[in-house]
Amino acid sequence: MNHQEQQRGATERRGRTLRGVVFVIALLAFGALHISAAEPARAFLEEHCFDCHDAETKKGGLDLTTLKFDLAEPATFAAWAKVHELIASGEMPPKKKPRPEPAAKEEILASLAASLDGAVDARRKVDGRTVLRRLNRAEYQNTLRNLLGIEVDVKESLPEDSSASGFDNVGAALQLSPVLMERYLEAADTALDAAIVTGPRPETRRKRYPFIDSVPKYYRNAVLFDEEKQAAVWFRSDYSPTILSQFKAPVPGRYRFRISAFGVQTGGQPMTLSVEAGFFGAGLGGGISRIAGFHEVPVDEPQVIEIVERLDARGDTIRLKPVGTTHVGVWADKVKNYKGPGLGVQWVEVEGPLVESWPPEGHRRLLGDVDVSRGTFADAEKILRRFVPLALRRPMDDAGLQPYLALVRAELDQGRPFEQALRAGLKAALCAPQFLYLKESPGRLDDFAVASRLSYFLWSSMPDEELFDLARQGKLRQPAALRAQVERMLKDPRAAAFTENFVGQWLSLRLLTFTSPDMQLYPEFDEFLQWSMLRETHLFFEELLRNDLSALNFVDSDFTMLNGRLAAHYGIDGVQGVEFRKVSLKPEQQRGGVLTHASVLKVTANGTASSPVLRGVWVLDHILGKPANPPPPNVPAVEPDIRGATTIREQLAKHRQVEGCASCHRKIDPPGFALENYDPIGGWRGHYRVLGAKEPLTKVVFGKRVTYGEGPAVDASNTLPDGRAFTTLRDFKQLLLEDEDQLARALARKLVTYATGHGLEYRDRTAVELIVVKCREQQYGLRSLIHAVVQSELFLNK
Amino acid sequence: MKTYQISRRKFLRGVGVTLTLPLLDAMLPRVFAAEAKAGPPRRMLCIDATLGLHAENLFPKQTGRDYEMTPYLKVIEEFRNDFTIFSGLSHPEVDGSHSSVSSFLTAAPHPAAASFKNTISLDQLALEKLIPDTRFTSLQLTSGKGGKGLSYSRSGVMIPADDSPAKLFRRLFINGTPDEVQTQMQRLKQGESVLDTVLGEARKLQSEIGPRDREKLDQYFTSVREVEKRLHKSEEWAQRPKPVVDAKPPVDIPNPADVVGRTRAMFSLIRLALQTDSTRLITMNLEGHNLVPPIEGVSVDWHNLSHHGQDPDKLAQLRIIELEQMKLLASLLGELRQSREEGGTLLDHTTVLFASNLGNASSHDTKNMPVIVAGGGFKHGQHLAFDPQKNPPLCNLYVQLLQRLGVEADQFASSKAAGIPGFSA
C-alpha cells in the first residue's frame, strides 16, 4: 500500500465513519436495553445447531442441548461467547448447511450479546476489568532507578516474568512467589546500597593506552604494527581477542572512551568497527558482554570516536573489532602481504568513573542534608514523609505513614544504628504491596491510578513530578491534559521503553537472538546485521509514531529505515554507513512494511529453515488479529529437510490432505507462503539455498564471500480461505489492505492489552470499535491511535 | 497499629519454636519412619538436556532386559543394572517446541500458548510434602546463563537457577567470619521486621480492592509468610557450621559455550551437596544454546545442529556433542556410586532422572521423549518401550519417583496411573 492509495475520497471516509458510529451506537444500545436478557431463542439453535451439537454427535466437543445458560460460570460464559462469535462471523452454521434468515440471525446475536454483556457488566462492577497487576522486572528496575536516581542492575537477579495475551505486563500472568519475595528483599538492599553512599568521592582518572600493548602475546603474529602511526592493525572480524586488557574498571560506573582508529586497505571506503563492553573471559567467546555500538572511521586518517558507556562491574572493559572483514585467519607471513581490508587502532583513552556530583544526586534527593552517621528519629520521619508516598505513588496521610515510622522507631529503640533503622523503613516501602502492585479500584480510575497507567504504558516506569502534580490538582483525567501529557511523555527519552517493550513483544523482536542461522547456508549473517535488523524495526515504529503516519504502513510502506549493512542485505544501492536514515522504496526492491523487515522474517523462521506454518501463525495473530487455534495434541510437526529432496510446499500439501489439519491450515498456510520469498535471515530468494550442490553460486555481500547451491524455485502463491488468490507478497499485502479497519483493530487490541495490562475480552469490542473509528478519522495515524487508546473507557476505567 | 505490630513480632519471636513445631510434628512421623526403614535420606536429581538426544543413537531396538547397546547407552554401559531406559513416554498436550522446557517437570499443557500458566514442579511438590530439614530445601542449577531453571513454585513461578559453581560452593561449604555471620543475622532479623510491616500494609490494601484482586493478593500473603518461615530457618542455619568437604572450590568457567566444562563443575557439586545432606532435591537445566561448543570436531552451533534436517554432516557433529553429554552422565553416576553410605551407595538412595523435553529436536516434536532413570533403589536393567503413537503420560513415572522419596501420592499432574508397568523398586 502506498500513501496515495491511503488518501481515499473524503466522502467515502465520512460514509464509513458514519457506518461505524451507527454500528457502535447500536451495540451500546443493545447492551443498555437487555441487561436481563433471557436464554437465546431455542428455535434458532434447534434449527441450525442441534444437528451437530447435540449429546450424540457433539461436534467439536460442544453439546448445545445441555449447555446451561449460567453466565456467571466462566467456562459456560466462554462457550456462549464463542457461539456468538462463530454465528456473527458466519463461520457457523457451516457453509454446507442451510443459511439462517438474516433477521433470525440478527435476533439471536442481539439477544446473546445483551445477556453476555450484562453478565460481564455485573462482574465488572465488583472487580473491574483488569486484574491486580504486579510490576514486571523491567518496570521494577526502571522504577527503582527513577525513584532513587541510581543505575543499579537488579533485573537479572529476579526470576523471568511469564506473559499472557502476548505481553509480560499482564496482571493475570504476573505471579508472586516466596522466591520472588526473597529476591525483592535482596534487591531493595542492593538499591539502597547504591543510593546511600558513605565513602569518599571516587577518583576520576584519565589515561591513554597504546592499543598494541593490549594485544595478547599469542595473537601478536596476526597483528601488524604500523610504525608511522604507532597503531595496531588487524584483519579478522569474527575471532578477535582485541580486548582493551590494559584497562579494567576499578568500580562500576560511567566511563568515557576515546578511540583513535582508521581503516586499512578499504579501497577508499570508511571502515566499520564494533565496540563491545562488559567482562571478557580469556580469549574466545567467554564473558558477559554486550554491543555498545558500531562506528565508522575513514581510511588511513585516524579519527577519534568518543563514547560514554556504563560498566556494570569491577573489571569490565571494552573490545574493538573490525566489521565485514575476513573470517579466515591471517597469520605470520601472510599478515605483511595481506591486501584485504582491516582496522587500525592507535590508542584508547579512558576517563572515569564519571562522577557528576558527590554525594550523588540520588543520595541527596533521598536524604536531603541528613548525615546518616548520626541521624535522629525526626530526620528519619522527614525522609520517610517525602519518600514513602512517592514510592507508593499516592498521597498519604499521617495514619498511612505510621507503620513505616513505627518500624524505624522500634529499630532505634532496640539500639540499631540510625542508618540501619532508616533502611528498614525504606526497605518496607520497597517491599510493600502498594509499591509492587498497581492499585486500581473498580469503576473510573482516580487521577493517581491514571498517572501510573500512563507512565507504565509509555515509560515502563513510575510517574514523574509533573504527572503527580496534575493528579494532585485533580486535572489529569481531562481530555486536553491527557493529550498534552501523552505528547510530552512520547518526547521524553524514557519513551524508548515503549518501543523496546511494546514492539519487542508485539512483533516478537525479543526473540531475535533466540536462533542463529546455519552459517554454511547463510555465511553473510553477522552481529552487525542482527543489530541493524532490530534498529530498522524500532526506528520504523518511532518514525510512524513521531509523524503520526498511518499504522497501515506496518503492512505496506513506500519507505523504510536503513543503514549500509541492511541496505546491502536487501540489495538496495546508494545507502552507506552505520547511521540509519529514511529510504524510499521502489516496488522491485521487494520491501515495505514490517512483513519484509529482516527482523520479523528472522524471528518467524524456524531455527535454521523458514517455516510457512510458523510464519502464517505469526501473521494471523500479530498482524491480522485473528489468531489460529493451537495445534491438536498428537500431531507430529512437519520436519524440515534441508537436503533439498522435498520442498516445504510438498510436505504441507501432504499435511493438508489430513482432514483434521486442513481446517486450520487453510488459514495458516497462505500468509506463511506469502513470505516464502524471504529466507530465514530476511534476504530475498528466488530459489531455496541448498548445501552440497555441484555448481555452487558465489557472490559477495558486505565484504563476505557467500557460496551456496541453488535449490528448487520458490513459489509464494496461495489462496486465502475465502477464495482470493495471490502470487506474491505484494498481492497478498493488497488483499490484507482491503480491510483497513481490521488491521487497525488488530493493532488497537495489542495496544490496549499492553496499556491496561489485561487481555481483551468479548465485552470490550464496542470500546475497541470506538478506538478504531477515531483512528480511522485520523487516517489511521499511529500517534492518533495512542491518543485514542488513552482517551478510551478501557484505559480510564479499571 | 504500633502495639499490634510489636505484639505480632513478639509472637513470632517468642513462639517461634512452637510455631514451627506443628510443621515438625507433621513431618516427623513420615520422615523418621522412612529413615528408620531405609537408613539414609532419599534424594532426587532431575536433569533436562533441553536440545534432545537423537533418538536413533539412543533407543535400543529390542525391549526388556536383553537389549543391544546403542551408541549413546554404550557410554553408560557399566551402569547397565543401575538404570532403565524408557521410550514412548511424553507429557500429553505439552507441545510448543522449546517452550516445553517449562513443562518438563510440571506437565502443564500448551507452554507456548499466550494464556499459559505453569503449575508446581515435581521437586517442589516433594518439598512441600516432605519439608526436608536441610540447609537448602532444594537446589536449582543450570549449565547455561540467565538463570533459567526447571523448578516452579505452587503458583507456577519459575525458581531461578544458579549458574555459578563458585558461588554455590561458597554457600554450601564456606563458613563466614563471625562479623559476616553477625551482619547476616542482622539482615535476616531486619527482614522479619520489614515483613511484619508490609503484611499490615497488605491487609490495608486488601480492604480497598475487589474480590478477584483479593484472590491475587493472596499470593502476596502466602509468599510473605513463607519467607518469614525461611528467614527464621535461615537464622538457625546461619549459626550452625557448614559441612567440611575434601574438595577444592571450583572456578567458574565464563565461556557460556563450554557446556561440557560448566556441566562437569555443577555435577561435582551435586555429588557433594547430596553426600553432605545439604539438600535432597536438585533440578538441573542442561541448557542447549546457539553457540559452538569448544569440542573437537564441532564447528556449527549446537541449536543449529539439533535442527539437522537429516544432513549427515550435522548429524555427525550433533552426535559428538550428545556423546559428551552421555559421558558427563557416566561420570556423575560413577561419582554417586563410588560414594558409600549406610545401607549402600549414594546412587542407591538418589533417583536420577536424565531426560529431554524434546523427543525430536529437529522438528520440535515433544512426543517420545528420551527418558533414563538411574539409581534410587529401583530394579533396573531394562528398556521399557511404549506406543510411539499413543504415549502414556510421563507423569505415571513421576508418581513413582515421588513415592520413592516417601511422598504419599497416587497422582501427579497429567498422570493416569500410579506407575509404569514393569518398573518397580
PDB file of N, CA and C in Angstrom, chain A residues 666-722:
ATOM      1  N   ARG A 666      -5.810 -24.238   6.182  1.00  0.00           N
ATOM      2  CA  ARG A 666      -6.339 -23.391   5.108  1.00  0.00           C
ATOM      3  C   ARG A 666      -6.130 -21.917   5.459  1.00  0.00           C
ATOM      4  N   LYS A 667      -6.193 -21.623   6.772  1.00  0.00           N
ATOM      5  CA  LYS A 667      -5.998 -20.227   7.200  1.00  0.00           C
ATOM      6  C   LYS A 667      -4.524 -19.922   7.447  1.00  0.00           C
ATOM      7  N   ILE A 668      -3.821 -20.913   8.009  1.00  0.00           N
ATOM      8  CA  ILE A 668      -2.442 -20.663   8.454  1.00  0.00           C
ATOM      9  C   ILE A 668      -1.464 -20.578   7.279  1.00  0.00           C
ATOM     10  N   ASP A 669      -1.570 -21.528   6.358  1.00  0.00           N
ATOM     11  CA  ASP A 669      -0.529 -21.642   5.335  1.00  0.00           C
ATOM     12  C   ASP A 669      -0.428 -20.452   4.373  1.00  0.00           C
ATOM     13  N   PRO A 670      -1.586 -19.890   3.917  1.00  0.00           N
ATOM     14  CA  PRO A 670      -1.442 -18.823   2.908  1.00  0.00           C
ATOM     15  C   PRO A 670      -0.576 -17.643   3.347  1.00  0.00           C
ATOM     16  N   PRO A 671      -0.827 -17.022   4.507  1.00  0.00           N
ATOM     17  CA  PRO A 671       0.064 -15.903   4.863  1.00  0.00           C
ATOM     18  C   PRO A 671       1.507 -16.354   5.041  1.00  0.00           C
ATOM     19  N   GLY A 672       1.702 -17.607   5.424  1.00  0.00           N
ATOM     20  CA  GLY A 672       3.054 -18.130   5.549  1.00  0.00           C
ATOM     21  C   GLY A 672       3.730 -18.244   4.196  1.00  0.00           C
ATOM     22  N   PHE A 673       3.004 -18.784   3.229  1.00  0.00           N
ATOM     23  CA  PHE A 673       3.584 -18.927   1.891  1.00  0.00           C
ATOM     24  C   PHE A 673       3.852 -17.572   1.247  1.00  0.00           C
ATOM     25  N   ALA A 674       3.028 -16.590   1.595  1.00  0.00           N
ATOM     26  CA  ALA A 674       3.238 -15.259   1.020  1.00  0.00           C
ATOM     27  C   ALA A 674       4.640 -14.737   1.333  1.00  0.00           C
ATOM     28  N   LEU A 675       5.210 -15.197   2.457  1.00  0.00           N
ATOM     29  CA  LEU A 675       6.541 -14.723   2.871  1.00  0.00           C
ATOM     30  C   LEU A 675       7.660 -15.656   2.408  1.00  0.00           C
ATOM     31  N   GLU A 676       7.290 -16.638   1.591  1.00  0.00           N
ATOM     32  CA  GLU A 676       8.254 -17.674   1.237  1.00  0.00           C
ATOM     33  C   GLU A 676       9.449 -17.155   0.434  1.00  0.00           C
ATOM     34  N   ASN A 677       9.281 -15.997  -0.222  1.00  0.00           N
ATOM     35  CA  ASN A 677      10.401 -15.434  -0.980  1.00  0.00           C
ATOM     36  C   ASN A 677      11.474 -14.792  -0.096  1.00  0.00           C
ATOM     37  N   TYR A 678      11.291 -14.888   1.225  1.00  0.00           N
ATOM     38  CA  TYR A 678      12.272 -14.295   2.135  1.00  0.00           C
ATOM     39  C   TYR A 678      12.880 -15.411   2.980  1.00  0.00           C
ATOM     40  N   ASP A 679      14.207 -15.460   2.995  1.00  0.00           N
ATOM     41  CA  ASP A 679      14.878 -16.565   3.678  1.00  0.00           C
ATOM     42  C   ASP A 679      14.922 -16.322   5.196  1.00  0.00           C
ATOM     43  N   PRO A 680      15.478 -17.270   5.966  1.00  0.00           N
ATOM     44  CA  PRO A 680      15.422 -17.152   7.426  1.00  0.00           C
ATOM     45  C   PRO A 680      16.140 -15.928   7.990  1.00  0.00           C
ATOM     46  N   ILE A 681      17.000 -15.282   7.203  1.00  0.00           N
ATOM     47  CA  ILE A 681      17.614 -14.064   7.724  1.00  0.00           C
ATOM     48  C   ILE A 681      17.048 -12.840   6.996  1.00  0.00           C
ATOM     49  N   GLY A 682      15.945 -13.057   6.269  1.00  0.00           N
ATOM     50  CA  GLY A 682      15.249 -11.919   5.683  1.00  0.00           C
ATOM     51  C   GLY A 682      15.781 -11.473   4.337  1.00  0.00           C
ATOM     52  N   GLY A 683      16.651 -12.272   3.758  1.00  0.00           N
ATOM     53  CA  GLY A 683      17.130 -11.955   2.410  1.00  0.00           C
ATOM     54  C   GLY A 683      16.079 -12.390   1.372  1.00  0.00           C
ATOM     55  N   TRP A 684      16.117 -11.758   0.190  1.00  0.00           N
ATOM     56  CA  TRP A 684      15.183 -12.129  -0.875  1.00  0.00           C
ATOM     57  C   TRP A 684      15.707 -13.376  -1.566  1.00  0.00           C
ATOM     58  N   ARG A 685      14.828 -14.334  -1.907  1.00  0.00           N
ATOM     59  CA  ARG A 685      15.287 -15.527  -2.620  1.00  0.00           C
ATOM     60  C   ARG A 685      14.292 -15.898  -3.710  1.00  0.00           C
ATOM     61  N   GLY A 686      14.848 -16.241  -4.862  1.00  0.00           N
ATOM     62  CA  GLY A 686      14.021 -16.768  -5.934  1.00  0.00           C
ATOM     63  C   GLY A 686      14.049 -18.287  -5.895  1.00  0.00           C
ATOM     64  N   HIS A 687      15.163 -18.805  -5.350  1.00  0.00           N
ATOM     65  CA  HIS A 687      15.338 -20.250  -5.181  1.00  0.00           C
ATOM     66  C   HIS A 687      15.761 -20.515  -3.749  1.00  0.00           C
ATOM     67  N   TYR A 688      15.457 -21.718  -3.249  1.00  0.00           N
ATOM     68  CA  TYR A 688      15.966 -22.099  -1.931  1.00  0.00           C
ATOM     69  C   TYR A 688      17.461 -22.330  -2.027  1.00  0.00           C
ATOM     70  N   ARG A 689      18.170 -22.025  -0.944  1.00  0.00           N
ATOM     71  CA  ARG A 689      19.589 -22.362  -0.898  1.00  0.00           C
ATOM     72  C   ARG A 689      19.732 -23.795  -0.409  1.00  0.00           C
ATOM     73  N   VAL A 690      20.648 -24.534  -0.992  1.00  0.00           N
ATOM     74  CA  VAL A 690      20.909 -25.897  -0.525  1.00  0.00           C
ATOM     75  C   VAL A 690      22.420 -26.110  -0.370  1.00  0.00           C
ATOM     76  N   LEU A 691      22.748 -27.134   0.397  1.00  0.00           N
ATOM     77  CA  LEU A 691      24.161 -27.470   0.593  1.00  0.00           C
ATOM     78  C   LEU A 691      24.563 -28.560  -0.388  1.00  0.00           C
ATOM     79  N   GLY A 692      25.842 -28.643  -0.655  1.00  0.00           N
ATOM     80  CA  GLY A 692      26.384 -29.752  -1.429  1.00  0.00           C
ATOM     81  C   GLY A 692      26.009 -29.750  -2.901  1.00  0.00           C
ATOM     82  N   ALA A 693      25.765 -28.580  -3.478  1.00  0.00           N
ATOM     83  CA  ALA A 693      25.434 -28.542  -4.907  1.00  0.00           C
ATOM     84  C   ALA A 693      26.699 -28.710  -5.738  1.00  0.00           C
ATOM     85  N   LYS A 694      26.519 -29.202  -6.990  1.00  0.00           N
ATOM     86  CA  LYS A 694      27.686 -29.429  -7.843  1.00  0.00           C
ATOM     87  C   LYS A 694      28.280 -28.125  -8.345  1.00  0.00           C
ATOM     88  N   GLU A 695      27.412 -27.194  -8.713  1.00  0.00           N
ATOM     89  CA  GLU A 695      27.902 -25.915  -9.224  1.00  0.00           C
ATOM     90  C   GLU A 695      27.383 -24.774  -8.355  1.00  0.00           C
ATOM     91  N   PRO A 696      28.056 -24.568  -7.237  1.00  0.00           N
ATOM     92  CA  PRO A 696      27.550 -23.546  -6.324  1.00  0.00           C
ATOM     93  C   PRO A 696      27.705 -22.134  -6.875  1.00  0.00           C
ATOM     94  N   LEU A 697      26.852 -21.234  -6.418  1.00  0.00           N
ATOM     95  CA  LEU A 697      26.921 -19.832  -6.801  1.00  0.00           C
ATOM     96  C   LEU A 697      27.765 -19.092  -5.775  1.00  0.00           C
ATOM     97  N   THR A 698      28.401 -18.038  -6.214  1.00  0.00           N
ATOM     98  CA  THR A 698      29.191 -17.239  -5.282  1.00  0.00           C
ATOM     99  C   THR A 698      28.872 -15.779  -5.485  1.00  0.00           C
ATOM    100  N   LYS A 699      28.643 -15.075  -4.405  1.00  0.00           N
ATOM    101  CA  LYS A 699      28.542 -13.621  -4.512  1.00  0.00           C
ATOM    102  C   LYS A 699      29.171 -13.009  -3.274  1.00  0.00           C
ATOM    103  N   VAL A 700      29.362 -11.700  -3.306  1.00  0.00           N
ATOM    104  CA  VAL A 700      29.984 -11.021  -2.176  1.00  0.00           C
ATOM    105  C   VAL A 700      28.960 -10.076  -1.550  1.00  0.00           C
ATOM    106  N   VAL A 701      28.657 -10.306  -0.267  1.00  0.00           N
ATOM    107  CA  VAL A 701      27.711  -9.446   0.441  1.00  0.00           C
ATOM    108  C   VAL A 701      28.451  -8.766   1.582  1.00  0.00           C
ATOM    109  N   PHE A 702      28.502  -7.462   1.555  1.00  0.00           N
ATOM    110  CA  PHE A 702      29.146  -6.674   2.604  1.00  0.00           C
ATOM    111  C   PHE A 702      30.525  -7.255   2.930  1.00  0.00           C
ATOM    112  N   GLY A 703      31.291  -7.438   1.888  1.00  0.00           N
ATOM    113  CA  GLY A 703      32.667  -7.872   2.077  1.00  0.00           C
ATOM    114  C   GLY A 703      32.834  -9.346   2.334  1.00  0.00           C
ATOM    115  N   LYS A 704      31.753 -10.098   2.340  1.00  0.00           N
ATOM    116  CA  LYS A 704      31.880 -11.507   2.672  1.00  0.00           C
ATOM    117  C   LYS A 704      31.511 -12.380   1.478  1.00  0.00           C
ATOM    118  N   ARG A 705      32.327 -13.394   1.234  1.00  0.00           N
ATOM    119  CA  ARG A 705      32.063 -14.301   0.121  1.00  0.00           C
ATOM    120  C   ARG A 705      31.005 -15.312   0.554  1.00  0.00           C
ATOM    121  N   VAL A 706      29.959 -15.412  -0.246  1.00  0.00           N
ATOM    122  CA  VAL A 706      28.838 -16.285   0.088  1.00  0.00           C
ATOM    123  C   VAL A 706      28.678 -17.316  -1.012  1.00  0.00           C
ATOM    124  N   THR A 707      28.761 -18.588  -0.637  1.00  0.00           N
ATOM    125  CA  THR A 707      28.688 -19.660  -1.621  1.00  0.00           C
ATOM    126  C   THR A 707      27.624 -20.676  -1.220  1.00  0.00           C
ATOM    127  N   TYR A 708      26.737 -20.961  -2.157  1.00  0.00           N
ATOM    128  CA  TYR A 708      25.688 -21.937  -1.839  1.00  0.00           C
ATOM    129  C   TYR A 708      25.135 -22.505  -3.129  1.00  0.00           C
ATOM    130  N   GLY A 709      24.427 -23.622  -3.005  1.00  0.00           N
ATOM    131  CA  GLY A 709      23.821 -24.217  -4.179  1.00  0.00           C
ATOM    132  C   GLY A 709      22.422 -23.684  -4.374  1.00  0.00           C
ATOM    133  N   GLU A 710      21.972 -23.705  -5.618  1.00  0.00           N
ATOM    134  CA  GLU A 710      20.640 -23.214  -5.902  1.00  0.00           C
ATOM    135  C   GLU A 710      19.669 -24.384  -5.954  1.00  0.00           C
ATOM    136  N   GLY A 711      18.711 -24.384  -5.063  1.00  0.00           N
ATOM    137  CA  GLY A 711      17.729 -25.467  -4.993  1.00  0.00           C
ATOM    138  C   GLY A 711      16.494 -25.152  -5.807  1.00  0.00           C
ATOM    139  N   PRO A 712      15.391 -25.783  -5.474  1.00  0.00           N
ATOM    140  CA  PRO A 712      14.149 -25.566  -6.220  1.00  0.00           C
ATOM    141  C   PRO A 712      13.709 -24.102  -6.159  1.00  0.00           C
ATOM    142  N   ALA A 713      12.938 -23.684  -7.161  1.00  0.00           N
ATOM    143  CA  ALA A 713      12.443 -22.309  -7.192  1.00  0.00           C
ATOM    144  C   ALA A 713      11.379 -22.116  -6.113  1.00  0.00           C
ATOM    145  N   VAL A 714      11.313 -20.903  -5.596  1.00  0.00           N
ATOM    146  CA  VAL A 714      10.317 -20.577  -4.570  1.00  0.00           C
ATOM    147  C   VAL A 714       8.989 -20.250  -5.249  1.00  0.00           C
ATOM    148  N   ASP A 715       7.928 -20.754  -4.672  1.00  0.00           N
ATOM    149  CA  ASP A 715       6.590 -20.437  -5.158  1.00  0.00           C
ATOM    150  C   ASP A 715       5.817 -19.861  -3.979  1.00  0.00           C
ATOM    151  N   ALA A 716       5.546 -18.568  -4.034  1.00  0.00           N
ATOM    152  CA  ALA A 716       4.901 -17.904  -2.895  1.00  0.00           C
ATOM    153  C   ALA A 716       3.392 -17.790  -3.080  1.00  0.00           C
ATOM    154  N   SER A 717       2.852 -18.390  -4.142  1.00  0.00           N
ATOM    155  CA  SER A 717       1.430 -18.202  -4.414  1.00  0.00           C
ATOM    156  C   SER A 717       0.578 -19.065  -3.507  1.00  0.00           C
ATOM    157  N   ASN A 718      -0.632 -18.645  -3.288  1.00  0.00           N
ATOM    158  CA  ASN A 718      -1.574 -19.421  -2.495  1.00  0.00           C
ATOM    159  C   ASN A 718      -2.950 -18.782  -2.595  1.00  0.00           C
ATOM    160  N   THR A 719      -3.902 -19.381  -1.902  1.00  0.00           N
ATOM    161  CA  THR A 719      -5.274 -18.890  -1.953  1.00  0.00           C
ATOM    162  C   THR A 719      -5.816 -18.756  -0.537  1.00  0.00           C
ATOM    163  N   LEU A 720      -6.396 -17.627  -0.242  1.00  0.00           N
ATOM    164  CA  LEU A 720      -6.979 -17.417   1.088  1.00  0.00           C
ATOM    165  C   LEU A 720      -8.224 -18.286   1.245  1.00  0.00           C
ATOM    166  N   PRO A 721      -8.630 -18.576   2.483  1.00  0.00           N
ATOM    167  CA  PRO A 721      -9.788 -19.455   2.696  1.00  0.00           C
ATOM    168  C   PRO A 721     -11.049 -18.920   2.010  1.00  0.00           C
ATOM    169  N   ASP A 722     -11.133 -17.599   1.806  1.00  0.00           N
ATOM    170  CA  ASP A 722     -12.335 -17.064   1.145  1.00  0.00           C
ATOM    171  C   ASP A 722     -12.226 -17.086  -0.374  1.00  0.00           C
TER     172      ASP A 722
END
